[in-house]
DNA sequence: TTAACCTTGTGAACTCTTTCACAATTATGA
DNA sequence: TCATAATTGTGAAAGAGTTCACAAGGTTAA
């Protein structure tokens, strides 16, 4: 496959959300011009993004909403369900367990881990919290495909090392730490403080 | 000021974190080569980023850790404190109130809002939760500079409109919704499901 | 059926970002 | 003090990503 940029993937996620909405509102077709307007992009950008994966439109008409939505779902891997484990059932972890958007997109949190003896064995929103000691064994047995890290920063690297050892190739990290993984592992880090820093930069520099 | 790209700002945040760490470990100087190695970038990239804001280094030696850290802090606006209000004290909102990194960087959550009568008036981690009805008045009175949105998606636009009306110019949004703001307002949206979609894309397409 | 209109898909042009490469400058050790 | 080594800062080159512009193909209405 031709190279797909980070920005293109992000925009696909956005198109997907717009299409879901348009579908609900009863729209049958949508043009690149309309999509672009909604997302504040150029029509050419929208067409270029989509053309990386095939020709989904009809000249003179545009794209069929339902069809394009499903195409993008398939490109992003949203037409299947993913088994996800979450490590660290603290403040952030608990919030993520309740985060509806995950399940809506097929990301099903199947396992929870913590290292706190008071939490281990407890039922949290229908899932028994397991001991992080058994991480590698449990991840393998449950055929988990993705892992979300929500442990304190100083424990994150250690936990990630275990996760990698269990053969997991995709990790979403919420710990504010600079984590290292082997090349073949996909790691994305969400750092909420860095998002605020971006805003304070914008404010100070009056962009 | 010359144009500073989104990517540059993100990298500055990362440099800042590395420098904080290096300082703690007792390093006095650091070269662009070393910084680049830690962040998996090229030395030229590091120097180019910094050169946008001035000449902070010493040829033959590198950068003084403490000095560079402070320069970047000043660029990002981390050398002052920011008054932040958080709207929506649900799962995500509560997690954010407890998020240590915010305070560490000078982002102080001063006000909490919700629309749930059972929560309004209650003390949450030392802050009395206020009625979102009084949003505009309270934001103005408390001289809030930034707002974090953690309300359900279907209420987000309405709340943001109020925030904008109160004169706030920087908003960090955690609601999975496509929010519109006037041009002069800086809005960043963190969509955690979109981060997972990025990972599933990577996994499917075996990048 | 036909003419007028609309919209896609895509090379080419353009713009933005990253990397290269090297002069200039400072540090270091004999 | 001087030669050697290290490292910055920055124009120029290379590489990526975005927008332009238009031929090709499809729609619509009379």
Short mmCIF file of C-alpha atoms (C1' of nucleotides) in Angstrom, two decimals:
data_model
loop_
_atom_site.label_atom_id
_atom_site.label_comp_id
_atom_site.label_asym_id
_atom_site.label_seq_id
_atom_site.Cartn_x
_atom_site.Cartn_y
_atom_site.Cartn_z
CA UNK A 1 0.00 0.00 0.00
CA UNK A 2 1.06 3.56 -0.76
CA UNK A 3 2.14 5.63 2.16
CA UNK A 4 -0.67 6.96 4.29
CA UNK A 5 0.23 9.91 6.48
CA UNK A 6 -0.66 10.35 10.10
CA UNK A 7 -2.83 13.33 9.15
CA UNK A 8 -4.78 11.29 6.63
CA UNK A 9 -5.63 8.65 9.24
CA UNK A 10 -6.81 11.34 11.62
CA UNK A 11 -9.00 12.85 8.94
CA UNK A 12 -10.47 9.45 8.07
CA UNK A 13 -11.58 9.14 11.70
CA UNK A 14 -13.22 12.52 11.40
CA UNK A 15 -14.95 11.69 8.11
CA UNK A 16 -16.22 8.52 9.70
CA UNK A 17 -17.88 10.49 12.50
CA UNK A 18 -19.45 12.95 10.10
CA UNK A 19 -20.80 10.14 7.95
CA UNK A 20 -22.29 8.41 10.97
CA UNK A 21 -24.08 11.65 11.77
CA UNK A 22 -25.21 12.30 8.19
CA UNK A 23 -26.56 8.77 8.00
CA UNK A 24 -28.57 9.30 11.16
CA UNK A 25 -29.99 12.51 9.71
CA UNK A 26 -31.11 10.65 6.64
CA UNK A 27 -28.63 11.88 4.06
CA UNK A 28 -28.09 9.44 1.20
CA UNK A 29 -25.22 11.10 -0.64
CA UNK A 30 -22.57 13.65 0.24
CA UNK A 31 -20.03 15.46 -1.93
CA UNK A 32 -16.40 16.18 -1.12
CA UNK A 33 -17.42 19.83 -1.07
CA UNK A 34 -19.97 19.25 1.69
CA UNK A 35 -17.67 17.01 3.72
CA UNK A 36 -14.94 19.61 3.39
CA UNK A 37 -17.22 22.38 4.57
CA UNK A 38 -18.19 20.45 7.71
CA UNK A 39 -14.61 19.59 8.58
CA UNK A 40 -13.08 22.90 7.49
CA UNK A 41 -10.92 21.33 4.81
CA UNK A 42 -10.66 21.70 1.03
CA UNK A 43 -12.70 19.40 -1.24
CA UNK A 44 -9.46 18.34 -2.93
CA UNK A 45 -8.08 17.22 0.42
CA UNK A 46 -11.10 15.03 1.05
CA UNK A 47 -10.90 13.46 -2.41
CA UNK A 48 -7.16 12.92 -2.16
CA UNK A 49 -7.51 11.20 1.21
CA UNK A 50 -10.18 8.83 -0.07
CA UNK A 51 -8.43 8.18 -3.38
CA UNK A 52 -5.55 6.61 -1.48
CA UNK A 53 -7.81 3.64 -0.82
CA UNK A 54 -9.85 3.41 -4.02
CA UNK A 55 -12.55 5.13 -6.04
CA UNK A 56 -15.59 5.30 -3.84
CA UNK A 57 -17.48 8.19 -5.42
CA UNK A 58 -19.72 8.81 -8.40
CA UNK A 59 -18.94 11.74 -10.66
CA UNK A 60 -21.71 14.25 -10.80
CA UNK A 61 -23.23 12.91 -7.60
CA UNK A 62 -20.71 12.47 -4.80
CA UNK A 63 -20.35 9.62 -2.31
CA UNK A 64 -23.09 7.38 -0.95
CA UNK A 65 -23.11 8.06 2.78
CA UNK A 66 -23.73 4.51 3.95
CA UNK A 67 -21.26 2.98 1.53
CA UNK A 68 -18.48 5.45 2.27
CA UNK A 69 -19.02 5.06 5.99
CA UNK A 70 -18.57 1.32 5.67
CA UNK A 71 -15.52 1.67 3.45
CA UNK A 72 -13.83 3.92 5.99
CA UNK A 73 -14.85 1.61 8.82
CA UNK A 74 -13.14 -1.23 7.01
CA UNK A 75 -10.02 0.88 6.36
CA UNK A 76 -9.78 1.85 10.03
CA UNK A 77 -10.61 -1.64 11.28
CA UNK A 78 -13.92 -0.64 12.82
CA UNK A 79 -15.88 -3.40 11.11
CA UNK A 80 -14.61 -5.93 13.62
CA UNK A 81 -14.28 -5.96 17.39
CA UNK A 82 -10.98 -5.68 19.21
CA UNK A 83 -10.17 -7.27 22.53
CA UNK A 84 -8.61 -4.66 24.79
CA UNK A 85 -7.00 -4.90 28.23
CA UNK A 86 -6.66 -1.90 30.51
CA UNK A 87 -3.86 -1.70 33.05
CA UNK A 88 -4.20 0.63 36.02
CA UNK A 89 -7.70 1.09 37.44
CA UNK A 90 -7.09 4.49 39.04
CA UNK A 91 -8.74 7.78 38.16
CA UNK A 92 -7.90 7.77 34.48
CA UNK A 93 -8.36 4.01 34.11
CA UNK A 94 -11.84 4.05 35.65
CA UNK A 95 -12.89 6.90 33.39
CA UNK A 96 -11.74 4.94 30.35
CA UNK A 97 -13.67 1.83 31.40
CA UNK A 98 -16.85 3.93 31.35
CA UNK A 99 -15.98 5.68 28.10
CA UNK A 100 -18.84 4.80 25.76
CA UNK A 101 -17.08 5.66 22.52
CA UNK A 102 -14.73 2.70 22.85
CA UNK A 103 -17.44 0.03 22.77
CA UNK A 104 -19.33 1.97 20.12
CA UNK A 105 -16.33 1.58 17.83
CA UNK A 106 -15.76 -2.07 18.61
CA UNK A 107 -13.02 -1.67 21.20
CA UNK A 108 -14.13 -3.99 23.99
CA UNK A 109 -12.35 -3.81 27.32
CA UNK A 110 -12.14 -7.44 28.39
CA UNK A 111 -9.52 -7.41 31.13
CA UNK A 112 -8.54 -5.04 33.92
CA UNK A 113 -5.29 -5.12 35.84
CA UNK A 114 -3.96 -3.34 38.90
CA UNK A 115 -1.20 -3.86 41.45
CA UNK A 116 -3.23 -2.68 44.44
CA UNK A 117 -4.22 -5.64 46.64
CA UNK A 118 -7.37 -3.80 47.72
CA UNK A 119 -8.57 -3.66 44.10
CA UNK A 120 -7.48 -7.08 42.89
CA UNK A 121 -10.38 -9.53 42.83
CA UNK A 122 -12.98 -6.78 43.02
CA UNK A 123 -15.64 -6.44 40.36
CA UNK A 124 -15.33 -3.16 38.50
CA UNK A 125 -18.21 -2.41 36.12
CA UNK A 126 -18.67 -6.12 35.50
CA UNK A 127 -15.01 -7.07 35.17
CA UNK A 128 -12.90 -8.72 37.88
CA UNK A 129 -9.67 -6.80 38.39
CA UNK A 130 -6.65 -9.09 38.01
CA UNK A 131 -3.19 -8.90 39.50
CA UNK A 132 -0.70 -7.22 37.21
CA UNK A 133 1.70 -9.97 38.25
CA UNK A 134 -0.19 -12.36 35.98
CA UNK A 135 -0.21 -9.89 33.09
CA UNK A 136 1.77 -11.86 30.51
CA UNK A 137 -0.09 -15.11 31.14
CA UNK A 138 -3.55 -13.51 31.11
CA UNK A 139 -2.94 -11.39 28.02
CA UNK A 140 -1.87 -14.46 26.09
CA UNK A 141 -4.73 -16.65 27.31
CA UNK A 142 -7.41 -14.07 26.54
CA UNK A 143 -6.02 -13.32 23.08
CA UNK A 144 -5.95 -9.60 23.82
CA UNK A 145 -5.04 -7.47 20.80
CA UNK A 146 -4.61 -4.00 22.29
CA UNK A 147 -3.59 -2.63 25.66
CA UNK A 148 -4.35 0.68 27.32
CA UNK A 149 -1.84 1.87 29.92
CA UNK A 150 -3.21 4.04 32.73
CA UNK A 151 -0.64 3.45 35.47
CA UNK A 152 1.50 6.12 37.18
CA UNK A 153 4.34 7.47 35.05
CA UNK A 154 7.09 5.82 37.05
CA UNK A 155 5.63 2.35 36.54
CA UNK A 156 4.70 2.72 32.90
CA UNK A 157 7.89 1.51 31.22
CA UNK A 158 8.02 -1.61 33.37
CA UNK A 159 4.41 -2.47 32.57
CA UNK A 160 4.86 -1.78 28.85
CA UNK A 161 7.87 -4.11 28.79
CA UNK A 162 5.65 -6.90 30.12
CA UNK A 163 2.94 -6.11 27.59
CA UNK A 164 5.44 -6.26 24.73
CA UNK A 165 6.75 -9.53 26.15
CA UNK A 166 3.21 -10.93 25.93
CA UNK A 167 3.30 -10.29 22.19
CA UNK A 168 0.96 -7.28 22.10
CA UNK A 169 1.69 -4.97 19.16
CA UNK A 170 -0.56 -1.98 19.84
CA UNK A 171 -0.48 0.14 22.98
CA UNK A 172 -2.34 3.30 23.91
CA UNK A 173 -0.51 5.04 26.73
CA UNK A 174 -1.99 7.63 29.08
CA UNK A 175 0.97 7.74 31.44
CA UNK A 176 2.92 10.99 31.12
CA UNK A 177 6.17 9.19 30.44
CA UNK A 178 8.60 8.74 27.57
CA UNK A 179 8.08 5.05 26.82
CA UNK A 180 10.36 2.98 24.61
CA UNK A 181 9.07 0.03 22.57
CA UNK A 182 10.62 -2.13 19.83
CA UNK A 183 10.09 -0.95 16.24
CA UNK A 184 7.36 -3.42 15.43
CA UNK A 185 5.12 -2.23 18.28
CA UNK A 186 2.71 0.68 17.69
CA UNK A 187 2.60 3.01 20.66
CA UNK A 188 0.52 6.15 20.93
CA UNK A 189 0.76 8.39 23.95
CA UNK A 190 -1.99 10.77 25.03
CA UNK A 191 -0.57 13.45 27.28
CA UNK A 192 -3.29 15.76 28.48
CA UNK A 193 -0.90 18.28 29.99
CA UNK A 194 0.81 18.63 26.63
CA UNK A 195 -2.52 19.55 25.08
CA UNK A 196 -2.92 22.37 27.58
CA UNK A 197 0.63 23.48 26.90
CA UNK A 198 -0.29 23.81 23.27
CA UNK A 199 -3.13 26.10 24.26
CA UNK A 200 -1.02 28.23 26.55
CA UNK A 201 1.54 28.57 23.75
CA UNK A 202 -1.23 29.73 21.42
CA UNK A 203 -2.52 32.21 23.96
CA UNK A 204 0.90 33.66 24.76
CA UNK A 205 1.95 33.95 21.16
CA UNK A 206 -1.44 35.22 20.00
CA UNK A 207 -1.33 33.04 16.92
CA UNK B 1 6.94 35.98 15.09
CA UNK B 2 7.81 33.52 12.31
CA UNK B 3 5.38 30.71 11.84
CA UNK B 4 5.69 27.90 14.33
CA UNK B 5 4.18 24.60 13.26
CA UNK B 6 1.96 22.38 15.33
CA UNK B 7 4.67 19.70 15.28
CA UNK B 8 7.27 22.11 16.60
CA UNK B 9 5.09 23.01 19.59
CA UNK B 10 4.55 19.33 20.35
CA UNK B 11 8.27 18.69 20.22
CA UNK B 12 8.97 21.64 22.51
CA UNK B 13 6.70 20.01 25.09
CA UNK B 14 8.69 16.83 24.73
CA UNK B 15 12.05 18.59 25.01
CA UNK B 16 10.78 20.29 28.13
CA UNK B 17 9.99 16.94 29.74
CA UNK B 18 13.37 15.50 28.83
CA UNK B 19 15.15 18.54 30.20
CA UNK B 20 13.25 18.31 33.45
CA UNK B 21 14.41 14.71 33.74
CA UNK B 22 18.01 15.49 32.79
CA UNK B 23 18.09 18.28 35.34
CA UNK B 24 16.91 15.90 38.06
CA UNK B 25 19.63 13.43 37.07
CA UNK B 26 22.24 16.14 37.47
CA UNK B 27 23.12 16.84 33.85
CA UNK B 28 24.48 20.35 33.30
CA UNK B 29 24.65 20.44 29.51
CA UNK B 30 23.05 18.52 26.67
CA UNK B 31 23.74 18.56 22.93
CA UNK B 32 21.18 18.48 20.12
CA UNK B 33 22.60 15.06 19.30
CA UNK B 34 21.76 13.71 22.75
CA UNK B 35 18.31 15.30 22.85
CA UNK B 36 17.61 13.89 19.40
CA UNK B 37 18.69 10.41 20.45
CA UNK B 38 16.32 10.43 23.44
CA UNK B 39 13.36 11.67 21.40
CA UNK B 40 14.15 9.68 18.25
CA UNK B 41 14.62 12.76 16.11
CA UNK B 42 17.51 14.19 14.11
CA UNK B 43 19.91 16.68 15.72
CA UNK B 44 19.11 19.14 12.93
CA UNK B 45 15.44 18.96 13.83
CA UNK B 46 16.16 19.83 17.44
CA UNK B 47 18.37 22.76 16.50
CA UNK B 48 15.91 24.05 13.92
CA UNK B 49 13.05 23.94 16.44
CA UNK B 50 15.02 25.88 19.02
CA UNK B 51 16.46 28.34 16.52
CA UNK B 52 12.92 29.56 15.81
CA UNK B 53 12.99 31.26 19.19
CA UNK B 54 16.61 32.37 19.52
CA UNK B 55 20.17 31.13 19.96
CA UNK B 56 20.24 29.25 23.21
CA UNK B 57 23.25 27.02 22.72
CA UNK B 58 27.02 27.24 22.88
CA UNK B 59 29.05 25.91 19.95
CA UNK B 60 31.34 23.09 20.92
CA UNK B 61 29.38 22.50 24.13
CA UNK B 62 25.65 22.25 23.57
CA UNK B 63 22.83 23.69 25.67
CA UNK B 64 22.78 24.32 29.40
CA UNK B 65 20.04 22.06 30.72
CA UNK B 66 18.60 24.43 33.29
CA UNK B 67 18.74 27.44 31.02
CA UNK B 68 17.13 25.69 28.05
CA UNK B 69 14.44 24.22 30.26
CA UNK B 70 13.54 27.69 31.45
CA UNK B 71 13.61 29.14 27.95
CA UNK B 72 11.19 26.49 26.72
CA UNK B 73 9.00 26.94 29.78
CA UNK B 74 8.75 30.60 28.95
CA UNK B 75 7.98 29.88 25.28
CA UNK B 76 5.20 27.46 26.25
CA UNK B 77 3.86 29.69 28.99
CA UNK B 78 4.79 27.32 31.81
CA UNK B 79 6.58 29.96 33.85
CA UNK B 80 3.26 31.33 35.07
CA UNK B 81 0.10 29.75 36.43
CA UNK B 82 -3.15 29.52 34.51
CA UNK B 83 -6.62 29.59 36.04
CA UNK B 84 -8.61 26.72 34.61
CA UNK B 85 -12.29 25.79 34.95
CA UNK B 86 -13.55 22.26 34.32
CA UNK B 87 -17.08 21.64 33.14
CA UNK B 88 -18.63 18.21 33.63
CA UNK B 89 -17.64 16.34 36.77
CA UNK B 90 -18.41 12.85 35.48
CA UNK B 91 -15.98 10.00 34.92
CA UNK B 92 -13.59 11.87 32.67
CA UNK B 93 -13.94 15.15 34.54
CA UNK B 94 -13.15 13.58 37.91
CA UNK B 95 -10.10 11.88 36.48
CA UNK B 96 -8.85 15.20 35.15
CA UNK B 97 -9.31 16.94 38.51
CA UNK B 98 -6.95 14.36 40.02
CA UNK B 99 -4.48 14.55 37.16
CA UNK B 100 -1.23 15.63 38.78
CA UNK B 101 0.52 16.78 35.62
CA UNK B 102 -1.80 19.76 35.25
CA UNK B 103 -0.86 21.41 38.52
CA UNK B 104 2.78 20.46 38.00
CA UNK B 105 2.78 22.58 34.84
CA UNK B 106 0.94 25.49 36.36
CA UNK B 107 -2.57 24.67 35.16
CA UNK B 108 -4.67 25.14 38.28
CA UNK B 109 -8.25 23.93 38.26
CA UNK B 110 -10.10 26.64 40.18
CA UNK B 111 -13.74 26.02 39.31
CA UNK B 112 -15.90 22.96 38.69
CA UNK B 113 -19.30 22.98 37.00
CA UNK B 114 -22.01 20.40 36.47
CA UNK B 115 -25.72 20.38 35.67
CA UNK B 116 -26.59 17.52 38.02
CA UNK B 117 -28.48 18.84 41.07
CA UNK B 118 -27.06 15.99 43.16
CA UNK B 119 -23.53 17.20 42.48
CA UNK B 120 -24.03 20.97 42.63
CA UNK B 121 -22.93 22.40 45.97
CA UNK B 122 -20.90 19.29 46.86
CA UNK B 123 -17.22 19.55 47.64
CA UNK B 124 -15.14 17.64 45.11
CA UNK B 125 -11.45 17.35 46.02
CA UNK B 126 -11.62 20.70 47.76
CA UNK B 127 -13.68 22.56 45.19
CA UNK B 128 -17.41 23.29 45.45
CA UNK B 129 -19.19 22.19 42.28
CA UNK B 130 -21.19 25.06 40.79
CA UNK B 131 -24.28 25.10 38.63
CA UNK B 132 -23.50 25.28 34.94
CA UNK B 133 -26.37 27.79 34.74
CA UNK B 134 -24.07 30.38 36.33
CA UNK B 135 -21.22 29.55 33.97
CA UNK B 136 -20.79 32.89 32.22
CA UNK B 137 -21.02 34.94 35.38
CA UNK B 138 -18.64 32.72 37.35
CA UNK B 139 -16.05 32.45 34.60
CA UNK B 140 -15.87 36.21 34.30
CA UNK B 141 -15.74 36.83 38.05
CA UNK B 142 -12.98 34.30 38.66
CA UNK B 143 -10.87 35.55 35.76
CA UNK B 144 -10.59 32.04 34.33
CA UNK B 145 -8.21 31.80 31.37
CA UNK B 146 -8.78 28.25 30.11
CA UNK B 147 -11.67 25.82 30.15
CA UNK B 148 -11.74 22.04 29.99
CA UNK B 149 -14.92 20.48 28.60
CA UNK B 150 -15.81 17.01 29.91
CA UNK B 151 -19.57 16.91 29.36
CA UNK B 152 -21.48 14.39 27.22
CA UNK B 153 -21.12 14.88 23.47
CA UNK B 154 -24.66 16.07 22.93
CA UNK B 155 -24.28 18.93 25.40
CA UNK B 156 -20.80 20.00 24.38
CA UNK B 157 -21.61 22.60 21.71
CA UNK B 158 -24.13 24.35 23.94
CA UNK B 159 -21.64 24.55 26.80
CA UNK B 160 -18.83 25.72 24.52
CA UNK B 161 -21.04 28.50 23.20
CA UNK B 162 -21.51 29.76 26.76
CA UNK B 163 -17.78 29.55 27.42
CA UNK B 164 -17.03 31.57 24.31
CA UNK B 165 -19.67 34.07 25.37
CA UNK B 166 -17.82 34.49 28.67
CA UNK B 167 -14.79 35.64 26.69
CA UNK B 168 -12.64 32.52 27.13
CA UNK B 169 -10.19 32.04 24.27
CA UNK B 170 -8.70 28.61 24.96
CA UNK B 171 -10.69 25.40 25.33
CA UNK B 172 -9.59 21.82 25.76
CA UNK B 173 -12.42 19.52 24.77
CA UNK B 174 -12.77 15.87 25.79
CA UNK B 175 -16.30 15.42 24.43
CA UNK B 176 -16.36 13.26 21.30
CA UNK B 177 -18.14 15.92 19.26
CA UNK B 178 -17.37 18.20 16.34
CA UNK B 179 -17.39 21.56 18.08
CA UNK B 180 -17.46 24.89 16.26
CA UNK B 181 -15.87 28.02 17.70
CA UNK B 182 -15.12 31.48 16.29
CA UNK B 183 -11.74 31.94 14.62
CA UNK B 184 -10.13 33.78 17.50
CA UNK B 185 -10.81 30.93 19.96
CA UNK B 186 -8.26 28.10 20.30
CA UNK B 187 -9.94 24.74 20.62
CA UNK B 188 -8.19 21.40 20.96
CA UNK B 189 -10.15 18.19 21.07
CA UNK B 190 -8.84 14.99 22.61
CA UNK B 191 -10.75 12.02 21.26
CA UNK B 192 -9.55 8.84 22.88
CA UNK B 193 -11.48 6.57 20.54
CA UNK B 194 -9.75 8.19 17.58
CA UNK B 195 -6.42 7.28 19.11
CA UNK B 196 -7.44 3.64 19.25
CA UNK B 197 -8.67 3.85 15.66
CA UNK B 198 -5.22 4.99 14.67
CA UNK B 199 -3.81 1.89 16.30
CA UNK B 200 -6.27 -0.46 14.67
CA UNK B 201 -5.47 1.12 11.33
CA UNK B 202 -1.79 0.51 11.95
CA UNK B 203 -2.40 -3.07 12.95
CA UNK B 204 -4.63 -3.86 9.97
CA UNK B 205 -2.35 -2.23 7.47
CA UNK B 206 0.81 -3.61 9.06
CA UNK B 207 2.60 -0.33 8.60
"C1'" DT C 1 -32.14 12.01 -26.42
"C1'" DT C 2 -29.67 15.75 -25.61
"C1'" DA C 3 -27.68 19.75 -23.44
"C1'" DA C 4 -26.38 21.80 -19.29
"C1'" DC C 5 -24.60 20.89 -15.12
"C1'" DC C 6 -22.11 18.69 -11.37
"C1'" DT C 7 -18.50 16.09 -9.07
"C1'" DT C 8 -14.85 12.81 -9.00
"C1'" DG C 9 -10.06 11.34 -9.51
"C1'" DT C 10 -5.52 12.80 -10.34
"C1'" DG C 11 -1.16 14.71 -12.42
"C1'" DA C 12 1.20 19.07 -11.66
"C1'" DA C 13 2.22 23.05 -8.97
"C1'" DC C 14 2.79 24.83 -4.79
"C1'" DT C 15 3.73 25.14 0.12
"C1'" DC C 16 5.36 23.50 4.30
"C1'" DT C 17 8.59 20.57 6.99
"C1'" DT C 18 12.66 18.04 7.55
"C1'" DT C 19 17.32 16.95 6.59
"C1'" DC C 20 21.83 18.08 4.77
"C1'" DA C 21 26.08 20.23 4.95
"C1'" DC C 22 29.20 23.50 6.36
"C1'" DA C 23 31.05 27.99 8.16
"C1'" DA C 24 31.48 29.92 12.59
"C1'" DT C 25 32.48 29.46 17.17
"C1'" DT C 26 33.76 27.46 21.50
"C1'" DA C 27 35.92 23.81 24.41
"C1'" DT C 28 39.80 20.91 25.54
"C1'" DG C 29 44.25 19.01 26.17
"C1'" DA C 30 49.07 19.03 25.06
"C1'" DT D 1 49.34 29.12 23.22
"C1'" DC D 2 47.86 26.42 19.68
"C1'" DA D 3 45.99 22.47 17.26
"C1'" DT D 4 42.25 19.36 17.40
"C1'" DA D 5 37.65 18.20 18.39
"C1'" DA D 6 32.93 19.26 19.21
"C1'" DT D 7 28.71 21.55 18.39
"C1'" DT D 8 25.72 25.26 17.04
"C1'" DG D 9 22.97 28.01 13.74
"C1'" DT D 10 21.37 28.29 9.21
"C1'" DG D 11 21.02 28.66 4.09
"C1'" DA D 12 20.08 25.26 0.57
"C1'" DA D 13 18.33 20.77 -0.91
"C1'" DA D 14 15.24 17.19 -0.41
"C1'" DG D 15 11.05 15.26 0.94
"C1'" DA D 16 6.00 15.42 2.35
"C1'" DG D 17 1.63 17.11 2.29
"C1'" DT D 18 -1.84 20.22 0.28
"C1'" DT D 19 -4.14 22.67 -3.29
"C1'" DC D 20 -5.00 23.63 -8.13
"C1'" DA D 21 -7.08 22.75 -12.28
"C1'" DC D 22 -9.15 20.05 -15.57
"C1'" DA D 23 -10.43 15.86 -18.31
"C1'" DA D 24 -13.54 12.20 -17.68
"C1'" DG D 25 -17.70 10.53 -16.44
"C1'" DG D 26 -22.13 10.68 -14.41
"C1'" DT D 27 -26.78 13.22 -13.28
"C1'" DT D 28 -30.85 15.87 -14.31
"C1'" DA D 29 -34.55 17.96 -16.64
"C1'" DA D 30 -36.92 19.13 -20.70
#
